[in-house]
GROMACS .gro file of C-alpha atoms in nm:
model
  470
    1MET     CA    1  -7.592 -11.182   0.230
    2ILE     CA    2  -7.938 -11.333   0.204
    3ALA     CA    3  -7.952 -11.712   0.186
    4LEU     CA    4  -7.896 -11.848  -0.165
    5SER     CA    5  -7.819 -12.197  -0.284
    6LEU     CA    6  -7.485 -12.268  -0.447
    7ALA     CA    7  -7.669 -12.330  -0.771
    8GLU     CA    8  -7.843 -11.991  -0.747
    9ILE     CA    9  -7.514 -11.814  -0.681
   10ALA     CA   10  -7.345 -11.990  -0.972
   11ALA     CA   11  -7.632 -11.893  -1.201
   12ALA     CA   12  -7.628 -11.532  -1.085
   13VAL     CA   13  -7.255 -11.492  -1.156
   14GLY     CA   14  -7.245 -11.711  -1.466
   15GLY     CA   15  -6.984 -11.939  -1.309
   16GLU     CA   16  -6.887 -12.305  -1.303
   17LEU     CA   17  -6.973 -12.473  -0.972
   18ARG     CA   18  -6.700 -12.702  -0.831
   19LEU     CA   19  -6.850 -12.883  -0.531
   20HIS     CA   20  -6.650 -13.015  -0.239
   21GLY     CA   21  -6.730 -13.256   0.043
   22ALA     CA   22  -7.096 -13.288   0.137
   23ASP     CA   23  -7.201 -12.973  -0.052
   24THR     CA   24  -7.473 -13.007  -0.316
   25PRO     CA   25  -7.615 -12.750  -0.558
   26GLU     CA   26  -7.898 -12.700  -0.307
   27THR     CA   27  -7.662 -12.618  -0.016
   28THR     CA   28  -7.737 -12.263   0.103
   29VAL     CA   29  -7.489 -11.991   0.186
   30ASP     CA   30  -7.576 -11.674   0.376
   31GLY     CA   31  -7.252 -11.540   0.523
   32VAL     CA   32  -7.055 -11.223   0.465
   33VAL     CA   33  -6.904 -11.166   0.119
   34ASP     CA   34  -6.558 -11.010   0.121
   35THR     CA   35  -6.231 -10.980  -0.070
   36ASP     CA   36  -6.028 -10.973   0.255
   37SER     CA   37  -5.980 -11.317   0.410
   38ARG     CA   38  -5.940 -11.154   0.751
   39ASN     CA   39  -6.302 -11.035   0.740
   40ILE     CA   40  -6.450 -11.374   0.655
   41ARG     CA   41  -6.663 -11.544   0.920
   42GLU     CA   42  -6.836 -11.882   0.945
   43GLY     CA   43  -7.040 -11.949   0.632
   44GLY     CA   44  -6.891 -11.658   0.438
   45VAL     CA   45  -6.803 -11.617   0.072
   46PHE     CA   46  -6.443 -11.529  -0.007
   47VAL     CA   47  -6.379 -11.341  -0.331
   48ALA     CA   48  -6.028 -11.422  -0.457
   49LYS     CA   49  -5.958 -11.093  -0.630
   50PRO     CA   50  -5.623 -11.053  -0.805
   51GLY     CA   51  -5.453 -10.730  -0.703
   52GLU     CA   52  -5.151 -10.517  -0.784
   53ALA     CA   53  -4.956 -10.625  -0.477
   54THR     CA   54  -5.084 -10.978  -0.425
   55ASP     CA   55  -5.342 -11.229  -0.545
   56GLY     CA   56  -5.651 -11.328  -0.349
   57HIS     CA   57  -5.618 -11.685  -0.476
   58LEU     CA   58  -5.321 -11.720  -0.239
   59PHE     CA   59  -5.552 -11.658   0.058
   60VAL     CA   60  -5.830 -11.906  -0.013
   61GLY     CA   61  -5.684 -12.139   0.249
   62LYS     CA   62  -5.676 -11.859   0.505
   63ALA     CA   63  -6.039 -11.776   0.427
   64LEU     CA   64  -6.127 -12.143   0.477
   65GLU     CA   65  -5.962 -12.133   0.820
   66GLN     CA   66  -6.178 -11.829   0.899
   67GLY     CA   67  -6.491 -12.030   0.817
   68ALA     CA   68  -6.553 -11.959   0.448
   69ALA     CA   69  -6.813 -12.187   0.291
   70LEU     CA   70  -6.749 -12.080  -0.068
   71ALA     CA   71  -6.470 -11.926  -0.274
   72LEU     CA   72  -6.540 -11.718  -0.584
   73VAL     CA   73  -6.231 -11.767  -0.801
   74GLU     CA   74  -6.093 -11.707  -1.149
   75ARG     CA   75  -5.903 -12.037  -1.146
   76VAL     CA   76  -5.945 -12.354  -0.940
   77VAL     CA   77  -5.743 -12.346  -0.618
   78ASP     CA   78  -5.611 -12.661  -0.452
   79GLU     CA   79  -5.799 -12.614  -0.125
   80PRO     CA   80  -6.080 -12.826   0.029
   81ILE     CA   81  -6.362 -12.578  -0.032
   82THR     CA   82  -6.646 -12.545  -0.281
   83GLN     CA   83  -6.554 -12.298  -0.556
   84ILE     CA   84  -6.734 -12.111  -0.831
   85VAL     CA   85  -6.504 -12.031  -1.123
   86VAL     CA   86  -6.573 -11.713  -1.322
   87PRO     CA   87  -6.378 -11.514  -1.581
   88ASP     CA   88  -6.368 -11.199  -1.361
   89VAL     CA   89  -6.450 -11.199  -0.990
   90VAL     CA   90  -6.510 -10.822  -0.982
   91VAL     CA   91  -6.777 -10.849  -1.249
   92ALA     CA   92  -6.916 -11.154  -1.070
   93ILE     CA   93  -6.971 -10.984  -0.734
   94GLY     CA   94  -7.152 -10.705  -0.919
   95GLU     CA   95  -7.386 -10.958  -1.079
   96LEU     CA   96  -7.436 -11.130  -0.744
   97ALA     CA   97  -7.522 -10.792  -0.588
   98ARG     CA   98  -7.772 -10.728  -0.867
   99GLU     CA   99  -7.945 -11.060  -0.793
  100VAL     CA  100  -7.951 -11.011  -0.416
  101VAL     CA  101  -8.089 -10.656  -0.429
  102ALA     CA  102  -8.353 -10.757  -0.685
  103ARG     CA  103  -8.472 -11.045  -0.463
  104VAL     CA  104  -8.488 -10.829  -0.150
  105ARG     CA  105  -8.671 -10.558  -0.339
  106ALA     CA  106  -8.925 -10.803  -0.479
  107ALA     CA  107  -8.990 -10.958  -0.139
  108GLY     CA  108  -9.011 -10.642   0.074
  109ARG     CA  109  -9.006 -10.265   0.077
  110LEU     CA  110  -8.639 -10.191   0.014
  111GLN     CA  111  -8.565  -9.844  -0.123
  112VAL     CA  112  -8.230  -9.758  -0.277
  113VAL     CA  113  -8.051  -9.422  -0.285
  114GLY     CA  114  -7.750  -9.353  -0.508
  115ILE     CA  115  -7.514  -9.061  -0.441
  116THR     CA  116  -7.246  -8.920  -0.668
  117GLY     CA  117  -7.054  -8.598  -0.717
  118SER     CA  118  -6.698  -8.474  -0.738
  119ASN     CA  119  -6.693  -8.395  -0.365
  120GLY     CA  120  -6.901  -8.470  -0.058
  121LYS     CA  121  -7.023  -8.821  -0.140
  122THR     CA  122  -6.903  -8.990   0.178
  123THR     CA  123  -7.017  -8.708   0.406
  124THR     CA  124  -7.362  -8.698   0.244
  125LYS     CA  125  -7.387  -9.077   0.259
  126ASN     CA  126  -7.313  -9.075   0.632
  127MET     CA  127  -7.558  -8.794   0.698
  128LEU     CA  128  -7.836  -8.965   0.503
  129ALA     CA  129  -7.769  -9.298   0.674
  130THR     CA  130  -7.797  -9.124   1.012
  131ILE     CA  131  -8.137  -8.985   0.912
  132LEU     CA  132  -8.267  -9.314   0.773
  133ARG     CA  133  -8.152  -9.548   1.050
  134ALA     CA  134  -8.422  -9.404   1.274
  135GLU     CA  135  -8.678  -9.519   1.016
  136GLY     CA  136  -8.557  -9.877   0.974
  137GLU     CA  137  -8.263 -10.103   0.899
  138THR     CA  138  -8.024  -9.912   0.675
  139VAL     CA  139  -7.722 -10.043   0.487
  140ALA     CA  140  -7.457  -9.789   0.382
  141PRO     CA  141  -7.093  -9.816   0.274
  142VAL     CA  142  -6.812  -9.840   0.524
  143GLY     CA  143  -6.573  -9.552   0.457
  144SER     CA  144  -6.558  -9.478   0.085
  145PHE     CA  145  -6.669  -9.815  -0.054
  146ASN     CA  146  -6.778  -9.661  -0.381
  147ASN     CA  147  -6.591  -9.842  -0.658
  148ALA     CA  148  -6.638 -10.160  -0.863
  149VAL     CA  149  -6.552 -10.373  -0.558
  150GLY     CA  150  -6.669 -10.168  -0.261
  151ALA     CA  151  -7.013 -10.077  -0.397
  152PRO     CA  152  -7.121 -10.439  -0.468
  153LEU     CA  153  -6.984 -10.556  -0.131
  154THR     CA  154  -7.206 -10.294   0.033
  155MET     CA  155  -7.508 -10.403  -0.171
  156LEU     CA  156  -7.452 -10.763  -0.065
  157ARG     CA  157  -7.504 -10.668   0.300
  158VAL     CA  158  -7.879 -10.616   0.253
  159THR     CA  159  -8.120 -10.857   0.420
  160HIS     CA  160  -8.494 -10.909   0.392
  161ASP     CA  161  -8.530 -10.669   0.687
  162THR     CA  162  -8.340 -10.385   0.517
  163ARG     CA  163  -8.553 -10.074   0.453
  164PHE     CA  164  -8.290  -9.854   0.292
  165LEU     CA  165  -7.973  -9.915   0.092
  166VAL     CA  166  -7.754  -9.606   0.051
  167CYS     CA  167  -7.497  -9.642  -0.227
  168GLU     CA  168  -7.204  -9.412  -0.295
  169PHE     CA  169  -7.083  -9.412  -0.655
  170GLY     CA  170  -6.735  -9.292  -0.740
  171ALA     CA  171  -6.566  -9.307  -1.077
  172ASP     CA  172  -6.257  -9.197  -1.264
  173ALA     CA  173  -6.376  -9.290  -1.612
  174SER     CA  174  -6.693  -9.283  -1.819
  175GLY     CA  175  -6.934  -9.574  -1.783
  176GLN     CA  176  -6.838  -9.672  -1.428
  177ILE     CA  177  -7.132  -9.500  -1.257
  178ALA     CA  178  -7.371  -9.639  -1.518
  179ARG     CA  179  -7.241  -9.988  -1.444
  180LEU     CA  180  -7.263  -9.958  -1.064
  181ALA     CA  181  -7.595  -9.772  -1.049
  182GLY     CA  182  -7.737 -10.013  -1.305
  183LEU     CA  183  -7.689 -10.297  -1.058
  184VAL     CA  184  -7.956 -10.149  -0.828
  185THR     CA  185  -8.152  -9.888  -1.031
  186PRO     CA  186  -8.190  -9.641  -0.742
  187ASP     CA  187  -8.528  -9.504  -0.633
  188VAL     CA  188  -8.354  -9.175  -0.554
  189GLY     CA  189  -8.041  -9.041  -0.721
  190VAL     CA  190  -7.845  -8.752  -0.567
  191VAL     CA  191  -7.588  -8.550  -0.765
  192LEU     CA  192  -7.390  -8.315  -0.542
  193MET     CA  193  -7.154  -8.120  -0.767
  194VAL     CA  194  -6.927  -8.146  -1.067
  195GLY     CA  195  -6.572  -8.023  -1.014
  196MET     CA  196  -6.215  -8.098  -1.117
  197ALA     CA  197  -6.177  -8.413  -0.904
  198HIS     CA  198  -6.066  -8.698  -1.135
  199ALA     CA  199  -6.084  -8.462  -1.435
  200GLY     CA  200  -5.755  -8.605  -1.556
  201GLY     CA  201  -5.909  -8.951  -1.580
  202PHE     CA  202  -6.230  -8.834  -1.742
  203GLY     CA  203  -6.052  -8.616  -1.995
  204GLY     CA  204  -6.198  -8.280  -1.894
  205ILE     CA  205  -6.486  -8.118  -1.714
  206GLU     CA  206  -6.751  -8.181  -1.980
  207ALA     CA  207  -6.670  -8.551  -1.979
  208THR     CA  208  -6.702  -8.540  -1.599
  209VAL     CA  209  -7.051  -8.390  -1.631
  210LYS     CA  210  -7.154  -8.667  -1.868
  211ALA     CA  211  -7.015  -8.934  -1.635
  212LYS     CA  212  -7.194  -8.797  -1.327
  213SER     CA  213  -7.521  -8.771  -1.521
  214GLU     CA  214  -7.511  -9.149  -1.565
  215LEU     CA  215  -7.669  -9.174  -1.220
  216VAL     CA  216  -7.976  -8.974  -1.330
  217SER     CA  217  -8.010  -9.201  -1.632
  218ALA     CA  218  -7.996  -9.509  -1.406
  219ILE     CA  219  -8.278  -9.406  -1.167
  220ARG     CA  220  -8.568  -9.649  -1.187
  221ASP     CA  221  -8.888  -9.541  -1.363
  222GLY     CA  222  -9.097  -9.330  -1.128
  223GLY     CA  223  -8.797  -9.245  -0.912
  224THR     CA  224  -8.664  -8.905  -0.806
  225ALA     CA  225  -8.356  -8.705  -0.902
  226VAL     CA  226  -8.217  -8.481  -0.626
  227LEU     CA  227  -7.999  -8.209  -0.780
  228ASN     CA  228  -7.786  -7.917  -0.665
  229ILE     CA  229  -7.949  -7.599  -0.797
  230ASP     CA  230  -7.633  -7.395  -0.730
  231ASP     CA  231  -7.415  -7.597  -0.967
  232ALA     CA  232  -7.500  -7.519  -1.329
  233ARG     CA  233  -7.343  -7.843  -1.449
  234VAL     CA  234  -7.558  -8.048  -1.213
  235ALA     CA  235  -7.865  -7.836  -1.289
  236SER     CA  236  -7.827  -7.926  -1.657
  237MET     CA  237  -7.904  -8.287  -1.564
  238ALA     CA  238  -8.265  -8.187  -1.495
  239GLY     CA  239  -8.321  -8.229  -1.868
  240ILE     CA  240  -8.250  -8.601  -1.839
  241ALA     CA  241  -8.484  -8.629  -1.540
  242ARG     CA  242  -8.767  -8.448  -1.717
  243GLU     CA  243  -8.721  -8.644  -2.036
  244ARG     CA  244  -8.753  -8.965  -1.838
  245GLY     CA  245  -9.054  -8.843  -1.638
  246LEU     CA  246  -8.872  -8.865  -1.306
  247GLY     CA  247  -8.957  -8.666  -0.997
  248LEU     CA  248  -8.720  -8.372  -0.945
  249LEU     CA  249  -8.617  -8.209  -0.619
  250TRP     CA  250  -8.367  -7.923  -0.589
  251PHE     CA  251  -8.140  -7.840  -0.296
  252GLY     CA  252  -7.907  -7.546  -0.244
  253GLU     CA  253  -7.902  -7.177  -0.161
  254GLY     CA  254  -8.076  -7.061  -0.478
  255GLU     CA  255  -8.431  -6.927  -0.460
  256GLY     CA  256  -8.573  -7.216  -0.661
  257ALA     CA  257  -8.451  -7.486  -0.425
  258ASP     CA  258  -8.712  -7.716  -0.272
  259VAL     CA  259  -8.491  -7.745   0.036
  260ARG     CA  260  -8.288  -7.429   0.081
  261ALA     CA  261  -8.019  -7.300   0.318
  262SER     CA  262  -7.977  -6.936   0.414
  263ASP     CA  263  -7.809  -6.727   0.684
  264LEU     CA  264  -7.500  -6.950   0.700
  265ARG     CA  265  -7.258  -6.876   0.983
  266VAL     CA  266  -6.937  -7.073   1.040
  267THR     CA  267  -6.770  -7.091   1.380
  268ALA     CA  268  -6.516  -7.317   1.549
  269SER     CA  269  -6.803  -7.517   1.699
  270GLY     CA  270  -6.979  -7.589   1.371
  271THR     CA  271  -7.202  -7.425   1.116
  272ASP     CA  272  -7.543  -7.265   1.164
  273ALA     CA  273  -7.803  -7.212   0.894
  274VAL     CA  274  -8.175  -7.176   0.838
  275ILE     CA  275  -8.327  -7.458   0.633
  276SER     CA  276  -8.642  -7.374   0.440
  277ALA     CA  277  -8.892  -7.585   0.249
  278GLY     CA  278  -9.212  -7.419   0.136
  279GLU     CA  279  -9.352  -7.226   0.431
  280THR     CA  280  -9.135  -7.413   0.682
  281ALA     CA  281  -8.813  -7.256   0.814
  282LEU     CA  282  -8.604  -7.447   1.069
  283PRO     CA  283  -8.269  -7.371   1.235
  284LEU     CA  284  -7.984  -7.617   1.182
  285HIS     CA  285  -7.670  -7.640   1.392
  286LEU     CA  286  -7.429  -7.873   1.217
  287GLN     CA  287  -7.142  -7.991   1.433
  288VAL     CA  288  -6.931  -8.073   1.127
  289LEU     CA  289  -6.699  -7.785   1.041
  290GLY     CA  290  -6.734  -7.595   0.716
  291SER     CA  291  -7.010  -7.418   0.529
  292HIS     CA  292  -6.963  -7.660   0.238
  293HIS     CA  293  -7.097  -7.938   0.457
  294VAL     CA  294  -7.429  -7.754   0.484
  295LYS     CA  295  -7.473  -7.834   0.114
  296ASN     CA  296  -7.414  -8.202   0.192
  297ALA     CA  297  -7.665  -8.182   0.476
  298LEU     CA  298  -7.918  -8.022   0.240
  299ALA     CA  299  -7.869  -8.305  -0.009
  300ALA     CA  300  -7.919  -8.565   0.263
  301ALA     CA  301  -8.230  -8.393   0.398
  302THR     CA  302  -8.380  -8.356   0.050
  303ALA     CA  303  -8.317  -8.721  -0.033
  304ALA     CA  304  -8.474  -8.818   0.300
  305THR     CA  305  -8.790  -8.619   0.225
  306ALA     CA  306  -8.812  -8.799  -0.110
  307LEU     CA  307  -8.823  -9.120   0.094
  308GLY     CA  308  -9.101  -8.994   0.320
  309VAL     CA  309  -8.905  -8.855   0.616
  310SER     CA  310  -9.024  -8.521   0.753
  311LEU     CA  311  -8.786  -8.226   0.727
  312ASP     CA  312  -8.813  -8.170   1.104
  313ASP     CA  313  -8.693  -8.523   1.175
  314ALA     CA  314  -8.418  -8.499   0.913
  315ILE     CA  315  -8.276  -8.181   1.065
  316ALA     CA  316  -8.296  -8.312   1.422
  317ARG     CA  317  -8.097  -8.619   1.319
  318LEU     CA  318  -7.844  -8.418   1.120
  319GLU     CA  319  -7.765  -8.220   1.432
  320THR     CA  320  -7.645  -8.541   1.602
  321VAL     CA  321  -7.371  -8.597   1.343
  322GLU     CA  322  -7.041  -8.513   1.512
  323LEU     CA  323  -6.794  -8.617   1.242
  324ALA     CA  324  -6.840  -8.652   0.868
  325GLU     CA  325  -6.587  -8.936   0.858
  326ARG     CA  326  -6.239  -8.996   0.992
  327TRP     CA  327  -5.986  -8.761   0.826
  328ARG     CA  328  -6.263  -8.535   0.695
  329MET     CA  329  -6.258  -8.203   0.881
  330GLN     CA  330  -6.173  -8.408   1.190
  331VAL     CA  331  -6.095  -8.180   1.483
  332MET     CA  332  -5.797  -8.293   1.688
  333GLY     CA  333  -5.534  -8.147   1.920
  334SER     CA  334  -5.653  -7.913   2.194
  335GLU     CA  335  -5.780  -7.563   2.254
  336ARG     CA  336  -5.416  -7.460   2.265
  337VAL     CA  337  -5.331  -7.591   1.916
  338ARG     CA  338  -5.631  -7.705   1.713
  339ILE     CA  339  -5.563  -7.951   1.430
  340ILE     CA  340  -5.820  -7.999   1.152
  341ASN     CA  341  -5.731  -8.322   0.973
  342ASP     CA  342  -5.899  -8.317   0.632
  343ALA     CA  343  -5.645  -8.522   0.440
  344TYR     CA  344  -5.845  -8.822   0.322
  345ASN     CA  345  -5.937  -8.666  -0.009
  346ALA     CA  346  -5.875  -8.343  -0.195
  347SER     CA  347  -5.983  -8.171  -0.513
  348PRO     CA  348  -5.960  -7.806  -0.612
  349ASP     CA  349  -6.314  -7.746  -0.484
  350SER     CA  350  -6.269  -7.920  -0.149
  351MET     CA  351  -5.925  -7.762  -0.100
  352GLN     CA  352  -6.073  -7.415  -0.152
  353ALA     CA  353  -6.362  -7.490   0.085
  354ALA     CA  354  -6.128  -7.617   0.356
  355LEU     CA  355  -5.901  -7.312   0.331
  356ARG     CA  356  -6.198  -7.077   0.352
  357THR     CA  357  -6.326  -7.266   0.655
  358LEU     CA  358  -5.986  -7.226   0.821
  359ALA     CA  359  -6.009  -6.850   0.763
  360GLN     CA  360  -6.366  -6.837   0.896
  361ILE     CA  361  -6.300  -7.022   1.223
  362THR     CA  362  -5.970  -6.854   1.317
  363GLY     CA  363  -6.013  -6.569   1.564
  364PRO     CA  364  -5.830  -6.234   1.550
  365ASP     CA  365  -5.581  -6.344   1.818
  366GLU     CA  366  -5.518  -6.682   1.656
  367ARG     CA  367  -5.292  -6.786   1.370
  368MET     CA  368  -5.384  -6.984   1.058
  369VAL     CA  369  -5.148  -7.260   0.947
  370ALA     CA  370  -5.219  -7.456   0.628
  371VAL     CA  371  -5.035  -7.786   0.577
  372LEU     CA  372  -5.105  -7.880   0.217
  373GLY     CA  373  -5.020  -8.179  -0.001
  374ALA     CA  374  -5.100  -8.294  -0.350
  375MET     CA  375  -5.440  -8.323  -0.513
  376SER     CA  376  -5.431  -8.642  -0.717
  377GLU     CA  377  -5.585  -8.745  -1.049
  378LEU     CA  378  -5.583  -8.400  -1.207
  379GLY     CA  379  -5.377  -8.507  -1.508
  380GLU     CA  380  -5.281  -8.216  -1.735
  381TYR     CA  381  -5.459  -7.972  -1.500
  382ALA     CA  382  -5.237  -8.054  -1.201
  383VAL     CA  383  -4.993  -7.761  -1.219
  384GLU     CA  384  -5.262  -7.505  -1.292
  385GLU     CA  385  -5.495  -7.624  -1.014
  386HIS     CA  386  -5.221  -7.650  -0.751
  387SER     CA  387  -5.107  -7.300  -0.845
  388LYS     CA  388  -5.459  -7.165  -0.794
  389ILE     CA  389  -5.463  -7.307  -0.442
  390GLY     CA  390  -5.132  -7.138  -0.364
  391LEU     CA  391  -5.276  -6.804  -0.480
  392LEU     CA  392  -5.589  -6.852  -0.272
  393ALA     CA  393  -5.392  -6.936   0.042
  394VAL     CA  394  -5.199  -6.609   0.012
  395ARG     CA  395  -5.509  -6.407  -0.067
  396LEU     CA  396  -5.678  -6.547   0.241
  397ARG     CA  397  -5.380  -6.405   0.434
  398ILE     CA  398  -5.274  -6.740   0.575
  399PRO     CA  399  -4.945  -6.650   0.746
  400ARG     CA  400  -4.791  -6.997   0.746
  401ILE     CA  401  -4.826  -7.224   0.440
  402VAL     CA  402  -4.649  -7.561   0.470
  403VAL     CA  403  -4.636  -7.754   0.143
  404VAL     CA  404  -4.540  -8.122   0.143
  405GLY     CA  405  -4.431  -8.340  -0.149
  406GLN     CA  406  -4.303  -8.280  -0.503
  407GLU     CA  407  -4.647  -8.316  -0.660
  408ALA     CA  408  -4.764  -8.016  -0.456
  409ARG     CA  409  -4.458  -7.801  -0.531
  410PRO     CA  410  -4.645  -7.581  -0.785
  411LEU     CA  411  -4.867  -7.473  -0.496
  412TYR     CA  412  -4.561  -7.357  -0.301
  413LEU     CA  413  -4.411  -7.177  -0.601
  414ALA     CA  414  -4.737  -6.995  -0.670
  415ALA     CA  415  -4.764  -6.885  -0.306
  416VAL     CA  416  -4.412  -6.745  -0.313
  417ALA     CA  417  -4.476  -6.568  -0.644
  418GLU     CA  418  -4.796  -6.416  -0.507
  419GLY     CA  419  -4.608  -6.253  -0.220
  420SER     CA  420  -4.566  -6.515   0.053
  421TRP     CA  421  -4.213  -6.435   0.168
  422ASN     CA  422  -3.984  -6.447   0.471
  423ASP     CA  423  -4.062  -6.817   0.527
  424GLU     CA  424  -4.438  -6.759   0.529
  425ALA     CA  425  -4.448  -7.043   0.275
  426VAL     CA  426  -4.214  -7.338   0.324
  427PHE     CA  427  -4.165  -7.661   0.131
  428PHE     CA  428  -4.072  -8.010   0.248
  429GLU     CA  429  -4.009  -8.323   0.047
  430ASP     CA  430  -4.192  -8.551   0.287
  431ALA     CA  431  -4.423  -8.565   0.588
  432GLU     CA  432  -4.143  -8.659   0.828
  433ALA     CA  433  -3.955  -8.338   0.758
  434ALA     CA  434  -4.277  -8.137   0.779
  435PHE     CA  435  -4.360  -8.293   1.116
  436ALA     CA  436  -4.018  -8.203   1.258
  437TYR     CA  437  -4.065  -7.844   1.141
  438LEU     CA  438  -4.420  -7.815   1.277
  439GLN     CA  439  -4.317  -7.956   1.614
  440GLY     CA  440  -4.100  -7.650   1.666
  441GLU     CA  441  -4.314  -7.400   1.476
  442LEU     CA  442  -4.665  -7.445   1.617
  443ARG     CA  443  -4.760  -7.233   1.915
  444ASP     CA  444  -5.054  -7.152   2.137
  445GLY     CA  445  -5.348  -7.012   1.942
  446ASP     CA  446  -5.264  -7.186   1.614
  447ARG     CA  447  -5.544  -7.329   1.403
  448VAL     CA  448  -5.392  -7.585   1.169
  449LEU     CA  449  -5.550  -7.733   0.856
  450VAL     CA  450  -5.395  -8.054   0.715
  451LYS     CA  451  -5.531  -8.112   0.364
  452SER     CA  452  -5.432  -8.341   0.076
  453SER     CA  453  -5.548  -8.633  -0.130
  454ASN     CA  454  -5.534  -8.976   0.028
  455SER     CA  455  -5.234  -9.078  -0.182
  456ALA     CA  456  -5.022  -8.799  -0.034
  457GLY     CA  457  -5.049  -8.961   0.310
  458LEU     CA  458  -5.085  -8.640   0.509
  459ARG     CA  459  -5.376  -8.786   0.706
  460PHE     CA  460  -5.115  -8.969   0.914
  461LEU     CA  461  -4.923  -8.645   0.962
  462GLY     CA  462  -5.249  -8.494   1.086
  463ASP     CA  463  -5.292  -8.781   1.329
  464ARG     CA  464  -4.938  -8.733   1.462
  465LEU     CA  465  -4.992  -8.361   1.508
  466GLY     CA  466  -5.324  -8.423   1.680
  467GLU     CA  467  -5.161  -8.659   1.926
  468SER     CA  468  -4.859  -8.435   1.978
  469PHE     CA  469  -5.069  -8.130   2.066
  470SER     CA  470  -5.353  -8.303   2.249
   0.00000   0.00000   0.00000
């Protein structure tokens, strides 16, 4: 965090300053801000966030031992450290992030990009950060820091030397993106797609569209909206951009895209495409598996051009990206048995894309194996959407479908009903049982997809399989 006095921090968060020791209101703090006491370093700010399993107020002493100079708390803690007391520490770190970003922006040339969408946010964020780091200091989220806590903690990492701040905005209810994006008013806002992810929380697909459009509404005056021309729901957000007088750039495979992909070809070594913008046409070899990641690369390249990066440079840097993120189409195992661990997140759209990628990269003498778990946060749509995935897996002629966990059972039942018989589709209650089965079932030439939402825990099953067949 940039240096701020205790008085400035208290004013930014609307809190009551409780000084300790030699500290005065003018004492400055410039250390890391974090909710995990283990990550605190000398001069840091510890945020005592109450949680479901424990309470951060219990760890103020531990943060002090780690070198914390200040604790942001909801009640005074009996520890020898200066504290700022606020009604809600999550709201407070958002307000602190707003203040810090505004000061850095006013003092330098910081540009902010916001990214949202039902799928692909983290991959696109990583790709864009790779492009921008060659231009100057770039701050981007670690992993999927895209919620009410993670997004502000990312924002608070900016310094006066930061050129670019890339923010990822996730949400499972209306108003959340507006709140987070409103903290920084992005110069560029990227909307990737609108699908069924989190539809249960939003209350349906139309409510999801409205929630994702909050990013376009939050772009600063004179900024640019970067929209997916191939997604009609995203394309409808152009009306908001035009009404506000924003710049508008399209990406996708459609003819009207400003940055367009064509001639896609998926292989086991990555995805090839031709990227066009105006009269320029450039080849792209993306090491990340899956044609759906070309769309993410397009979004990143288009956002980069909005920030002044040439398309040539953007593509050259995209080609250096080897992995979207851990547990996202992560290739493991060996040539003998290839494991694709894509079990960090799952929605109907990403599940379909992953299954199609498995079909595209599996050779005629190789066997497809799909290890599938639950897609979370689908609410009333859960049975229907899991059933659709079971149908697709059979129609893609995947000869071995391994379904794990009760929440995913409708997927298994649909696969059996569609004609997957003679143990082509099998069901296991948990990952341990599935692992034991796969240990004896997998053979040379198998190409294995492990796919589920984070909550299903299959990413660890993927890791075990990767190690076992390495």
